[in-house]
Coordinates of N, CA and C in Angstrom, one line a residue:
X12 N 21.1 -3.3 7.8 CA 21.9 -4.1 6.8 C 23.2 -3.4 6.5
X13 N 24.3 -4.3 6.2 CA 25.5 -4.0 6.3 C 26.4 -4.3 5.0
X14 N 27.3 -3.4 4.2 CA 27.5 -4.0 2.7 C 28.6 -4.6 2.6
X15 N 29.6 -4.9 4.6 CA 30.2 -5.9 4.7 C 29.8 -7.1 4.8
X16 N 30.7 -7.8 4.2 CA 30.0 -9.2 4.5 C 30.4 -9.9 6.2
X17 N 29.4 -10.1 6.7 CA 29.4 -11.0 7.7 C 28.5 -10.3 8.7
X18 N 28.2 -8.6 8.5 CA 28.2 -7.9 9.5 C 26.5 -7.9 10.0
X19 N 25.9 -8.0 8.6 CA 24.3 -8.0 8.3 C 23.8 -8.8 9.1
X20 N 24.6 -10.3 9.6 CA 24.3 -11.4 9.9 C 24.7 -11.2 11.3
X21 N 25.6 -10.4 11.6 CA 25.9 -10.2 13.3 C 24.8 -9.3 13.5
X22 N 24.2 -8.4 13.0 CA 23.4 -7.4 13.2 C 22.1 -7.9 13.8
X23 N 21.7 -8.8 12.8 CA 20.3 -9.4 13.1 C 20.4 -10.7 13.9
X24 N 21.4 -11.0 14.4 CA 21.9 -11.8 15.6 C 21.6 -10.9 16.8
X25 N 22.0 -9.8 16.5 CA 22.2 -9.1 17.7 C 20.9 -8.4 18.1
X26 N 19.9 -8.1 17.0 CA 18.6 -7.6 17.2 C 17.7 -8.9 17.6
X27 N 17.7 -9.9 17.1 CA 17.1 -11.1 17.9 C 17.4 -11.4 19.0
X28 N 18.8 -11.1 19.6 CA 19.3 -11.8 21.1 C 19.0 -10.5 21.8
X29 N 18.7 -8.8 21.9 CA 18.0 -8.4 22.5 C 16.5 -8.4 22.4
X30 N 15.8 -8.7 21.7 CA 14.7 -9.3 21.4 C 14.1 -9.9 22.1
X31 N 15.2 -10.9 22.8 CA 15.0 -12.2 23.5 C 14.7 -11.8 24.9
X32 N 15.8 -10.8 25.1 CA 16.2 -10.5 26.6 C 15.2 -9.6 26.9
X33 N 14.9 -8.6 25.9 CA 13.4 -7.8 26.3 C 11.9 -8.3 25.9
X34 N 12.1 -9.6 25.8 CA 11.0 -10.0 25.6 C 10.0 -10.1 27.2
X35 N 8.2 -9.8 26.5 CA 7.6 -9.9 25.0 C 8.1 -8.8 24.5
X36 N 8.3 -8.7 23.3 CA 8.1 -8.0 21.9 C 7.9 -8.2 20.6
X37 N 8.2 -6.9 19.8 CA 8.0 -7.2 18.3 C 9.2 -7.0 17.5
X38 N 9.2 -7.7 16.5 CA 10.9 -6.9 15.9 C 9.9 -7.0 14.6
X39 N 10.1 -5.8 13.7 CA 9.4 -5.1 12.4 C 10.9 -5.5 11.2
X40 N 10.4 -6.0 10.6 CA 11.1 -6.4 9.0 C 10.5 -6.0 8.2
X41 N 11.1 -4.3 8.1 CA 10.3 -3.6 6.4 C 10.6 -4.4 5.2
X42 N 9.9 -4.5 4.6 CA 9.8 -5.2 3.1 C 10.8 -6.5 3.0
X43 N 10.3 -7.3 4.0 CA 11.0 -8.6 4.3 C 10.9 -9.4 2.7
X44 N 9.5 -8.5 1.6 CA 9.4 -9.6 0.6 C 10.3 -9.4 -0.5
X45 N 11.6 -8.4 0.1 CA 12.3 -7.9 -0.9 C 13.7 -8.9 -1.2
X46 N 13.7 -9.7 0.2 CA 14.7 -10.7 -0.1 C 14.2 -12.4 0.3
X47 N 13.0 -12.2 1.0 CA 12.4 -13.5 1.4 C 11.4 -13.5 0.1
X48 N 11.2 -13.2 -1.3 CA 10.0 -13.4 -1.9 C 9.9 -14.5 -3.0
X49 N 9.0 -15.0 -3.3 CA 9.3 -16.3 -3.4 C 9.9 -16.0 -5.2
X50 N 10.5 -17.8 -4.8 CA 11.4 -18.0 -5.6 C 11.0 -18.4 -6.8
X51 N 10.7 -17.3 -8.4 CA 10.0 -17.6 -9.1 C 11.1 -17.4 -10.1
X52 N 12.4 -17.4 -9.7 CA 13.2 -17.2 -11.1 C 13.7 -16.0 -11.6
X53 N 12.7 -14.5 -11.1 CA 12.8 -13.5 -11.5 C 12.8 -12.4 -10.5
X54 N 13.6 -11.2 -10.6 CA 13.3 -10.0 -9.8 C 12.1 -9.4 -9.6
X55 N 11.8 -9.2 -9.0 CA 10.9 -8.2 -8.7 C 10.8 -7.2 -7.6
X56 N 10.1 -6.6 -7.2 CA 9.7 -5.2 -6.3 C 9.0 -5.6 -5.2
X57 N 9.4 -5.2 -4.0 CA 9.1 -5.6 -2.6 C 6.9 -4.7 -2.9
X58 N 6.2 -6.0 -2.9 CA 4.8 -5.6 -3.3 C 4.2 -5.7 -1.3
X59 N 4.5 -6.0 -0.3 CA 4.1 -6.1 0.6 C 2.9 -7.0 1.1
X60 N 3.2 -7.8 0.0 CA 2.3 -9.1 -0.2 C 2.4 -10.1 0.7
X61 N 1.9 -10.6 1.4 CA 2.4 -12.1 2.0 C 2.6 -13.0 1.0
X62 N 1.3 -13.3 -0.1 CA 1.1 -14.2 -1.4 C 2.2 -14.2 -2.2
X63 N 3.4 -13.2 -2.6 CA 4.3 -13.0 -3.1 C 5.8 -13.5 -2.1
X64 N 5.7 -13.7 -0.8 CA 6.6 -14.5 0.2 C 6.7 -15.6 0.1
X65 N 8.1 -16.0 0.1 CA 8.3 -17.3 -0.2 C 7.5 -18.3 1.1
X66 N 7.6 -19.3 0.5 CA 6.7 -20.2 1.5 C 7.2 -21.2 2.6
X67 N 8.3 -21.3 2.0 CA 9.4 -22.0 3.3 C 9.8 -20.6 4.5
X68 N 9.6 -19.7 3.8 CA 10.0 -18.5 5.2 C 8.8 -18.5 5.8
X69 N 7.6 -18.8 5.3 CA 6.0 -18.3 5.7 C 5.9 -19.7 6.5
X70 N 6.2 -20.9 6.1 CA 5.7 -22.2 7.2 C 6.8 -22.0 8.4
X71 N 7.6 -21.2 8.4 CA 8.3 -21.2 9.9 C 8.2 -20.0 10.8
X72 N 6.7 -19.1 10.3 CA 6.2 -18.4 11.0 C 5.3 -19.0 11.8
X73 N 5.1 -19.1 13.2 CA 3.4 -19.9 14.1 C 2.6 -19.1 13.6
X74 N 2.2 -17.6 13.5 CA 1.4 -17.0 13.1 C 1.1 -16.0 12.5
X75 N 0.5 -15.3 11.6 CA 0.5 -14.7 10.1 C -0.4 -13.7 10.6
X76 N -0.8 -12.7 10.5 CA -1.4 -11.6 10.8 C -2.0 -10.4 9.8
X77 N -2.4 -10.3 8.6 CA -2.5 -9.8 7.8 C -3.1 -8.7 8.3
X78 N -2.6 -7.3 7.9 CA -3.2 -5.7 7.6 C -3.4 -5.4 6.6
X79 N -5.1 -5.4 6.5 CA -5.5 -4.8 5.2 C -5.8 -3.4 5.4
X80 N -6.3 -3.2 4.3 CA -6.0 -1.2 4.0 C -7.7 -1.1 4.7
X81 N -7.3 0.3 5.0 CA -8.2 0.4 6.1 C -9.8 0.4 5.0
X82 N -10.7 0.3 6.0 CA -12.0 0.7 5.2 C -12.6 1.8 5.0
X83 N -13.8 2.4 4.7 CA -14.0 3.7 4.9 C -14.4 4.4 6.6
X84 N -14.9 3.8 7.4 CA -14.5 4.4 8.7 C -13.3 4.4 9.4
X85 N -12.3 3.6 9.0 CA -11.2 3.8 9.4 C -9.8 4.8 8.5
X86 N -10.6 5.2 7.8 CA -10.1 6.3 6.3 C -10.7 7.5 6.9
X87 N -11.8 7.7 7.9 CA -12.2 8.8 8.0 C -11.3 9.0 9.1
X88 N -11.2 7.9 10.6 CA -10.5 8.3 11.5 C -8.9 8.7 11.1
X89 N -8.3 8.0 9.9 CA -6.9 8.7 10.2 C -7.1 9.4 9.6
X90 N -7.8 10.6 8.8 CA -8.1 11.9 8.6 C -7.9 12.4 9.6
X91 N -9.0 12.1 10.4 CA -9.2 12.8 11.7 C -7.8 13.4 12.3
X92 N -6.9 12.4 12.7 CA -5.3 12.2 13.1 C -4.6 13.0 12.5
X93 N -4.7 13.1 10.7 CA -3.4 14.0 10.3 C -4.4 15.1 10.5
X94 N -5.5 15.8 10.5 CA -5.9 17.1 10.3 C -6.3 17.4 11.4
X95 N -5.8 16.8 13.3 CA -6.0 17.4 14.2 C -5.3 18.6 14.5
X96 N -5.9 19.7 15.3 CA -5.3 20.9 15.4 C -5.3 21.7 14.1
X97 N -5.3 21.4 13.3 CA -6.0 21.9 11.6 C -7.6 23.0 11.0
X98 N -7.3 24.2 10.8 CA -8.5 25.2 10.7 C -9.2 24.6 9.2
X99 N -10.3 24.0 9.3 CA -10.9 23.5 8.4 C -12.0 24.0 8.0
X100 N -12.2 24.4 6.9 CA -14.0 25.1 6.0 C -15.0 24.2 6.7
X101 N -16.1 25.1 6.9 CA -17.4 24.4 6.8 C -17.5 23.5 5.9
X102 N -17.2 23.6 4.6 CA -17.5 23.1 3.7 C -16.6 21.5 3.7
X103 N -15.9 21.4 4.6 CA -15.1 20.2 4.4 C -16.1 19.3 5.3
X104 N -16.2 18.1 4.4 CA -17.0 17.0 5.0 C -15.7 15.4 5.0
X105 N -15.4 15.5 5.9 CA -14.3 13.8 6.2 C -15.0 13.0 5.7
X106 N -16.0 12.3 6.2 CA -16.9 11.3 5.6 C -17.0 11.2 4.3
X107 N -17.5 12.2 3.6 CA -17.0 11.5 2.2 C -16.2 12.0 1.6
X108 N -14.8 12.1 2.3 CA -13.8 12.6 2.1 C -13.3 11.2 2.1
X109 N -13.9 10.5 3.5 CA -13.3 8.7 3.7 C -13.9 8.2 2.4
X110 N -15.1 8.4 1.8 CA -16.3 7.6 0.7 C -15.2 7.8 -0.6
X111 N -14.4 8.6 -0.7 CA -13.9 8.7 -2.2 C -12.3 8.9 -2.2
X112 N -12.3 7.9 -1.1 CA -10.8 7.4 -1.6 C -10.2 6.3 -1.0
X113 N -11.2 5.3 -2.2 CA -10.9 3.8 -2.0 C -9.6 3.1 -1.9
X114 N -9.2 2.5 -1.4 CA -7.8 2.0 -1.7 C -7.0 2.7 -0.9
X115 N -7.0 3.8 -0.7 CA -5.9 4.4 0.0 C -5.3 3.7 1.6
X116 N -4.3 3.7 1.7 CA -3.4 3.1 2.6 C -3.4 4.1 3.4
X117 N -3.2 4.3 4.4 CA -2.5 4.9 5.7 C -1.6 6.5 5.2
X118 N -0.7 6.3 5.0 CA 0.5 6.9 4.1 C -0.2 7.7 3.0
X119 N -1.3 7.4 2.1 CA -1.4 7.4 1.6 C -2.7 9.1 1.8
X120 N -3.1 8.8 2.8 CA -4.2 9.6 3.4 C -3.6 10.8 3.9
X121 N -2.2 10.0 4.5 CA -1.3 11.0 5.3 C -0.8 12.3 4.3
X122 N -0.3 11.3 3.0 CA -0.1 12.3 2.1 C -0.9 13.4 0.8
X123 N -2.1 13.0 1.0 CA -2.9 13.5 0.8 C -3.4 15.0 1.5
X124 N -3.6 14.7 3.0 CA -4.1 15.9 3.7 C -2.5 16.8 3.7
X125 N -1.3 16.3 3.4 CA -0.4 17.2 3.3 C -0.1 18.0 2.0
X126 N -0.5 17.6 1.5 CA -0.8 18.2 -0.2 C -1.8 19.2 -0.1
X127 N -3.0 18.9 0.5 CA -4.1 19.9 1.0 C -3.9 21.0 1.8
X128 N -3.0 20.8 2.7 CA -2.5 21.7 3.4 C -1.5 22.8 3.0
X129 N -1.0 22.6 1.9 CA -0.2 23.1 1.4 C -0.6 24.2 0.6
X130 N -1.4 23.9 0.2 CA -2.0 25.1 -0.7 C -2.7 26.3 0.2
X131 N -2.8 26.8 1.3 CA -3.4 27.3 1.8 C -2.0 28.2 2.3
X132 N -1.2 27.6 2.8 CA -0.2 27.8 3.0 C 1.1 28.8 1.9
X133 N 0.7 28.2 0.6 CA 1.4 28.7 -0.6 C 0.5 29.7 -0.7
X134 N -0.6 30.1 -1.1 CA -1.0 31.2 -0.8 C -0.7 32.0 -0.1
X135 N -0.8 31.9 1.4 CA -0.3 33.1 2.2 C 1.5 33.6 2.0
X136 N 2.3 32.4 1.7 CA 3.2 32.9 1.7 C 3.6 33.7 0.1
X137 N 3.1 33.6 -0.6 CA 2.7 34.2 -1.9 C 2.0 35.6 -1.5
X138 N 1.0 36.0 -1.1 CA 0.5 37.1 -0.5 C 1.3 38.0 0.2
X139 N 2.3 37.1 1.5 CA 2.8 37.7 2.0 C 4.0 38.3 1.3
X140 N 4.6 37.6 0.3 CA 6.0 38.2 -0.7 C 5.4 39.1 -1.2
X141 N 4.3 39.0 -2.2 CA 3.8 40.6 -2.7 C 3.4 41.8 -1.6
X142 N 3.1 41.6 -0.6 CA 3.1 42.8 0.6 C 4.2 43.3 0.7
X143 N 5.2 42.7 0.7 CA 6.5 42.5 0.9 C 7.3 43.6 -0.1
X144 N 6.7 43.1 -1.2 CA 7.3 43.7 -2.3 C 6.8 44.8 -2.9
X145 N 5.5 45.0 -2.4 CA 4.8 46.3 -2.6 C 5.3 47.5 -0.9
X146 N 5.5 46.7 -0.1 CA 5.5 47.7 0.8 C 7.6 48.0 0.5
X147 N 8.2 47.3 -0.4 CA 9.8 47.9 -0.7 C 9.3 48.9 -1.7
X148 N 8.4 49.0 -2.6 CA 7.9 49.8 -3.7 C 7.6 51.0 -3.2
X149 N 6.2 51.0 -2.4 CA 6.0 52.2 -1.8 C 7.0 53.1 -0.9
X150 N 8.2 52.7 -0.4 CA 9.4 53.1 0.1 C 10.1 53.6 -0.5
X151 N 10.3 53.6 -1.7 CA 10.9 54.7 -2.9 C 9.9 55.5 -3.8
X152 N 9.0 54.9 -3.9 CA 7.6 55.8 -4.7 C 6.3 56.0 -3.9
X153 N 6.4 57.0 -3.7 CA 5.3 57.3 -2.6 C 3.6 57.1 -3.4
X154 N 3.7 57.1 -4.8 CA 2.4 57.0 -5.2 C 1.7 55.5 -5.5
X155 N 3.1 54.8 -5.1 CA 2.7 52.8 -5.0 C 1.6 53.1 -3.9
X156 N 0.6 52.0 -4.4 CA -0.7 51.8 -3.3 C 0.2 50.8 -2.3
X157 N -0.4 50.9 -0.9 CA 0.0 50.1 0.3 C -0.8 48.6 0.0
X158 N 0.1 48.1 0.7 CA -0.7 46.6 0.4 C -0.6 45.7 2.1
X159 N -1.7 45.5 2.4 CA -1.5 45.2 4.1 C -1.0 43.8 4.1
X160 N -0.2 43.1 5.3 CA 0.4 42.1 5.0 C -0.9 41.1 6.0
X161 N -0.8 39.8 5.3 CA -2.2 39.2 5.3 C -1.8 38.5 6.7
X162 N -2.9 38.6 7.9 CA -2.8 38.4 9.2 C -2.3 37.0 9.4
X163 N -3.3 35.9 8.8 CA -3.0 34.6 9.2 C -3.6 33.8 7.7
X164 N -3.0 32.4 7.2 CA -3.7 32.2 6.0 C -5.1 31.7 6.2
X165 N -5.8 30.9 5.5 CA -7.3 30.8 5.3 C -7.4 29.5 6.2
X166 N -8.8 28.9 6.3 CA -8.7 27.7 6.4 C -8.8 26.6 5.2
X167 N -8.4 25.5 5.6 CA -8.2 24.5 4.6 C -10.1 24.0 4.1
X168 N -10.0 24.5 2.5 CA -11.2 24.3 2.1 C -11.8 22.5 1.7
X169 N -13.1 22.5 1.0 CA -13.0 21.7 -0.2 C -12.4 21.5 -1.1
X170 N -12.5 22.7 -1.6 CA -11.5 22.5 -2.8 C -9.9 22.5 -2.7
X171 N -9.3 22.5 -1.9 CA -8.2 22.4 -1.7 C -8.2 20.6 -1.5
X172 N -9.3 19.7 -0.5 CA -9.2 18.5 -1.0 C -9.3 18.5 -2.3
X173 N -10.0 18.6 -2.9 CA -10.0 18.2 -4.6 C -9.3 18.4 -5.3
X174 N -8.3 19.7 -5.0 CA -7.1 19.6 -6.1 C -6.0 18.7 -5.9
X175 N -5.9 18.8 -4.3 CA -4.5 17.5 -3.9 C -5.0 15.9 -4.3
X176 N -7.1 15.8 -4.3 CA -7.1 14.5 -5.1 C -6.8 13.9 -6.0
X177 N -6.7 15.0 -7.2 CA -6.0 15.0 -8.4 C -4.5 14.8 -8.6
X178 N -4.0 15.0 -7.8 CA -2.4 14.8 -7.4 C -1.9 13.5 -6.6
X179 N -2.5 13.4 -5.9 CA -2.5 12.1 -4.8 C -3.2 10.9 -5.1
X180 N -2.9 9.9 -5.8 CA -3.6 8.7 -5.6 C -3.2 7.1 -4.7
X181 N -3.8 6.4 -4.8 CA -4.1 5.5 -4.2 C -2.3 4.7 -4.7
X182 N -1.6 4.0 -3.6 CA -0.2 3.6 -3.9 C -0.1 2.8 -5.1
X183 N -0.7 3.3 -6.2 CA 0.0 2.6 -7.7 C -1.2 1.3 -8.0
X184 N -0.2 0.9 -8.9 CA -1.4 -0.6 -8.9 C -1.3 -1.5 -8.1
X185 N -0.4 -1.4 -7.4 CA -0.1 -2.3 -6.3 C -1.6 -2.5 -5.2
X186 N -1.9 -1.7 -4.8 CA -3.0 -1.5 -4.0 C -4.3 -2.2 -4.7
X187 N -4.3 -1.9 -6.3 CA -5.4 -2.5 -6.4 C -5.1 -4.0 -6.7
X188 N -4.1 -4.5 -7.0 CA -3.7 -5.7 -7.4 C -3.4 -6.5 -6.2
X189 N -3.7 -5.9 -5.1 CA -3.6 -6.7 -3.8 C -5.3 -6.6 -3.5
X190 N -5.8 -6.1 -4.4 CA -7.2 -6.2 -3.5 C -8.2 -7.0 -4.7
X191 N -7.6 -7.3 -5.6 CA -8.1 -8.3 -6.8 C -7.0 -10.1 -6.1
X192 N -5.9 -9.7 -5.6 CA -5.6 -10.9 -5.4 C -5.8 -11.8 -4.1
X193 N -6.3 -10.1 -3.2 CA -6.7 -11.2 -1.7 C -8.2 -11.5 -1.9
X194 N -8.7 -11.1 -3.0 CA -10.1 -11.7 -3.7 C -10.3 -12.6 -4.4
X195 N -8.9 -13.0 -5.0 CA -8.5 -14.1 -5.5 C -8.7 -15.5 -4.9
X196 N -7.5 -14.9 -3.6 CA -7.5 -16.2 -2.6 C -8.5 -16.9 -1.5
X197 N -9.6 -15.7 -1.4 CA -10.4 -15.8 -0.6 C -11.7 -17.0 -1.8
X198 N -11.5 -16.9 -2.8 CA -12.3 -17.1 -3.6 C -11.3 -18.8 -3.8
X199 N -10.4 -18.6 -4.1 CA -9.7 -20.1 -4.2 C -9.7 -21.1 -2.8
X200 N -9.8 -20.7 -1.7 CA -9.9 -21.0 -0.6 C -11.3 -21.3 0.2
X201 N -12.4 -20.9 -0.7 CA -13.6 -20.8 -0.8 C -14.1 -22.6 -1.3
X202 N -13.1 -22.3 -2.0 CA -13.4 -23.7 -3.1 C -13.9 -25.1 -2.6
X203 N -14.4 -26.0 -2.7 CA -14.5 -27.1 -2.4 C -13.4 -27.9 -2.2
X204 N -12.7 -28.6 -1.6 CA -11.4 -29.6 -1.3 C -11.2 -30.9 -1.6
X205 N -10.5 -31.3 -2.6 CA -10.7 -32.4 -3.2 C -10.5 -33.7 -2.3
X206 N -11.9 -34.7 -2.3 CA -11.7 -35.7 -1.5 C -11.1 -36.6 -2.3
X207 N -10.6 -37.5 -1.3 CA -10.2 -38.7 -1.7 C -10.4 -39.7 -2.5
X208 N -11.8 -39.9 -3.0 CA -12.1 -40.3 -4.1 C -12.0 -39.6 -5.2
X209 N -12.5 -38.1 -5.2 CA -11.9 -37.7 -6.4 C -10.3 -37.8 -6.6
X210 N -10.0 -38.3 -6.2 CA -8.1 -38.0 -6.3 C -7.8 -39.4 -6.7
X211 N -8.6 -40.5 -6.1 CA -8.5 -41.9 -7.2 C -8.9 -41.9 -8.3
X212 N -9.9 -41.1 -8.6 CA -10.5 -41.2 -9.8 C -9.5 -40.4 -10.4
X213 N -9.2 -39.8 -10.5 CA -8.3 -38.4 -11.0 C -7.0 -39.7 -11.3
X214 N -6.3 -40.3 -11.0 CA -5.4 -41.3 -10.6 C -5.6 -42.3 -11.7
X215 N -6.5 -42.9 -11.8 CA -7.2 -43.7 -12.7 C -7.0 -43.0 -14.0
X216 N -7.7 -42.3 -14.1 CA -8.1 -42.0 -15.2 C -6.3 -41.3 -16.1
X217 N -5.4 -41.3 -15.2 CA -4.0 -41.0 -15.8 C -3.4 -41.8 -16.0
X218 N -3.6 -43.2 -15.2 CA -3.1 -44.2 -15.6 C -3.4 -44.8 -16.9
X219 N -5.0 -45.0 -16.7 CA -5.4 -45.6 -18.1 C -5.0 -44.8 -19.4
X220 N -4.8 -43.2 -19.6 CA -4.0 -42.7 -19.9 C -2.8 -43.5 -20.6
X221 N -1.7 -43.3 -19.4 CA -0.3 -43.8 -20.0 C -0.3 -44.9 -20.3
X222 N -1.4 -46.1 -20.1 CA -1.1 -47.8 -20.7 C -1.5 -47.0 -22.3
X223 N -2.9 -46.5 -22.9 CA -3.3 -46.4 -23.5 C -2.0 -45.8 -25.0
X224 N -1.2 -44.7 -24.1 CA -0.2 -44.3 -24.9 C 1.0 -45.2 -25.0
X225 N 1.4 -46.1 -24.2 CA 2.3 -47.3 -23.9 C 2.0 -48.4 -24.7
X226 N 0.5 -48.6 -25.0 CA 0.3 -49.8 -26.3 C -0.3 -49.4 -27.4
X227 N 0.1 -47.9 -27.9 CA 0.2 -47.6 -29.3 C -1.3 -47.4 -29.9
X228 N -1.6 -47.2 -31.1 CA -2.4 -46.6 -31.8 C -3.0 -48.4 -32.3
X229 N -4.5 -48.5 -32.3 CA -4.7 -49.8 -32.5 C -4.7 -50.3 -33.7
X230 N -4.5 -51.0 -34.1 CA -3.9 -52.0 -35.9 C -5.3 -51.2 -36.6
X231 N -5.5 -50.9 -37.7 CA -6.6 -50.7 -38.7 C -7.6 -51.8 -39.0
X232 N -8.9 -51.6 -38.7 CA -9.7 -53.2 -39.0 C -9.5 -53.1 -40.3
X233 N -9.6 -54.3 -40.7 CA -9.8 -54.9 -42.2 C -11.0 -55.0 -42.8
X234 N -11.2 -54.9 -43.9 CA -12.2 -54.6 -44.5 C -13.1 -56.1 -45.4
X235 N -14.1 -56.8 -45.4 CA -14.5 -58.3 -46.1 C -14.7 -57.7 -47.1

């Protein structure tokens, strides 16, 4: 996107007509629901919702594709992915590493095992500055104790997950509000479909309605 005007529009001209020419492919529209989202009067924040996409852009899609957040075997395997080549404790168990952390997105996982990783890391290099600074000490005072400089840092424990769980959560409420609303729709869509007789009856019964309100409140009976 381009903050001249005209240029945005040549842009994505120009990314559709190679598109075309290297077709098949895919062309990716990050947070398309930031300017396609539907039209409710008010701003809001690109939620990555389809349900929140306007619906005239959504009927001139042929097909809709939805990515939900992974489940728990697929929470374990992209563990797997970010912590390949990674020195891990005995004590670390993925599996219910996937079991307790519901909701989490992709990203979300990713960011997690980097927060984990980090602390093992800040250690050593913490370790290694006080070596550092003890071996500048004992270089003018010979009675400073030596301090050996630490070979390689630890492996990534348990508890190192557990503290970055504390730190890391699941993408906001967003995540859960997408999983209360595609439970929504699945549940409205579930619903029975109103037939055609119900829809005359329904019809009827608004009509008799508006005569009812059209010929007024009836005269008061009289009393013998």
């Amino acid at each position: 996107m381009s903050k001249w005007f005209g240029e945005s529009q040549k842009l994505v001209k120009a990314a559709f007509s190679l598109a075309k020419k290297l077709s098949p492919c895919i062309i990716f529209i990050d947070e398309v629901d930031s300017f396609m989202g539907a039209r409710s009067g008010g701003a809001s924040d690109p939620t990555y919702n389809s349900m929140k996409t306007d619906a005239a852009f959504l009927r001139r899609m042929p097909r809709t594709f939805e990515v939900e957040l992974p489940d728990a075997a697929q929470r374990e395997q992209i563990l797997r992915v970010h912590l390949r080549g990674e020195e891990l404790a005995a004590d670390v168990n993925l599996t219910h590493l996937a079991r307790d952390t519901v909701h989490f997105s992709g990203s979300d996982l990713k960011e997690l095992c980097r927060a984990a990783l980090m602390l093992p890391l800040r250690e050593h290099i913490d370790a290694f500055q006080a070596a550092a600074a003890a071996a500048a000490a004992s270089s003018t005072d010979q009675s400073a104790p030596a301090v050996a400089h630490p070979a390689s840092k630890r492996p990534v424990s348990a508890a190192d997950f557990a503290a970055a769980r504390t730190r890391v959560h699941a993408t906001g409420a967003t995540a859960y509000a997408y999983a209360n609303e595609h439970q929504a729709s699945d549940q409205h869509s579930s619903s029975p479909a109103i037939t055609p007789e119900m829809l005359a009856a329904m019809m009827a019964m608004g009509m008799q309605h508006i005569m009812q309100q059209a010929a007024g409140p009836p005269p008061p009976s009289s009393r013998r």
